[in-house]
């Protein structure tokens, strides 16, 4: 395993992190066996992962509880990140949400506390002020943001609010952050935590075509708005998405690397990336994903990956919201 520092902190995290959303087994992900989830979390630690990302929103606290249940006996070695929902950014609600997350986790401190999505009705300085207060009180060690675009990052900068990390959707099939967000983060020295690095499993190669993707996951802007549960109102890019998947698979096969590991290793070469937060639902996935940290990709493979995903990047454009269209309530600005 390799480690990188969260900017502006003294906290090092494994370059492959463990995302704890899918293990709640909700309407997006389908049923989950609890023991498999717990075994997966423990296997991840055994394989070298030290960084775990959860949120109060995942299963309404259940994900945090699972993390506590599985990992509390080795808490000292680990970096635990959680997130507060934007409906809880008012000072008293933020303090209460942090206490609730600590109770769910059964831990004394959250290492990285993240603002899950922007809330533009509340001044950012007020929210950051409470985060700083929580840090001084020893309840959190550092704080960051998630789903912040250039506009929200600039608002932080103008209010002199220091941003350590920004957690955003980034993978070979969703490169929207490259247009505007990554350059702003590079200039500000903000570290990127990449979410959905396997595009919710599409980059494992397990789905041959769009109809094979479970409805809960066929809601992103890759899929036609004719599909159940989509909210983006766009035509989608199903042909381009599966063309790109087939092309990535060919590159992976030639290189003798699994598609999933190729996709994770690619992210680790990208500017500003601090850690890649990958979901895993069982010990096997957790172990296999960890191997990506040790893979280095040649300039030729990087060039090929760029080429075969460039058209899809172009079609989906700079809107970094995976689920909402730019004419239909996109939340990232
Ligand atoms: N900040 C935010 O707004 C936000 C939004 C989304 C996610 N996140 C965070 O990012 C984390 C990861 O994103 P994600 O869960 O959306 O998507 P992801 O990491 O791209 O995909 C994870 C899913 O892919 C499948 N998978 C994982 N490893 C595999 C392997 N080696 N082989 C085959 N299949 C494999 C598993 O599902 P199956 O086995 O069921 O296929 C797993 O649940 C989340 O858990 C969460 O912590 C944050």
XYZ file of C-alpha atoms in Angstrom, residues 21 29 167-179 182 192-204 217 220-223 240-242 244-245 248 259-271 273 275-279 305-306 308-314 316-317 319-323:
75
model
C -22.044 3.401 1.040
C -27.198 -1.233 -4.262
C -14.587 14.530 -2.644
C -15.913 14.301 -6.207
C -17.037 11.719 -8.771
C -14.102 10.793 -10.993
C -13.452 7.710 -13.098
C -12.565 6.743 -16.687
C -16.238 6.962 -17.679
C -16.883 10.254 -15.877
C -14.117 12.813 -16.408
C -16.177 16.000 -15.891
C -13.910 17.270 -13.086
C -11.064 17.652 -15.577
C -12.709 20.644 -17.300
C -9.347 19.915 -11.099
C -9.077 15.162 -4.477
C -10.818 12.144 -2.970
C -12.327 10.309 -5.955
C -15.721 8.697 -5.460
C -17.392 6.059 -7.651
C -13.953 5.209 -9.120
C -15.389 2.059 -10.761
C -18.435 4.015 -11.955
C -20.521 2.028 -9.460
C -19.176 -1.288 -10.754
C -19.389 -0.592 -14.532
C -15.583 -0.517 -14.724
C -15.311 -4.006 -13.260
C -27.351 2.111 -10.644
C -26.453 8.376 -13.736
C -26.189 10.677 -16.751
C -24.654 7.811 -18.734
C -28.103 6.221 -18.957
C -20.636 5.769 -25.924
C -20.396 4.376 -22.364
C -20.359 0.743 -23.439
C -15.614 2.997 -23.832
C -16.009 0.032 -21.468
C -10.862 -0.136 -21.646
C -10.194 -3.673 -15.731
C -11.046 -2.619 -12.198
C -7.422 -2.335 -11.136
C -6.469 -0.552 -14.355
C -9.233 1.987 -13.674
C -8.150 2.563 -10.056
C -4.447 2.781 -10.966
C -5.244 5.335 -13.691
C -6.897 7.627 -11.118
C -3.767 7.510 -8.964
C -1.809 9.099 -11.845
C -4.174 12.080 -12.115
C -3.389 15.574 -10.857
C -5.666 12.952 -6.433
C -6.955 8.886 -2.470
C -9.360 6.767 -4.499
C -12.376 5.749 -2.437
C -13.611 2.455 -3.801
C -16.724 0.613 -2.661
C -6.941 5.300 -21.872
C -7.193 9.009 -22.530
C -10.660 5.728 -25.734
C -12.572 7.718 -23.097
C -12.212 11.182 -24.692
C -15.412 10.948 -26.766
C -17.551 9.971 -23.738
C -15.950 12.811 -21.752
C -16.933 15.153 -24.537
C -21.111 14.127 -20.921
C -19.358 17.515 -20.751
C -21.278 19.035 -15.508
C -19.703 17.145 -12.577
C -23.066 16.078 -11.096
C -23.401 12.395 -12.000
C -27.164 12.336 -11.489
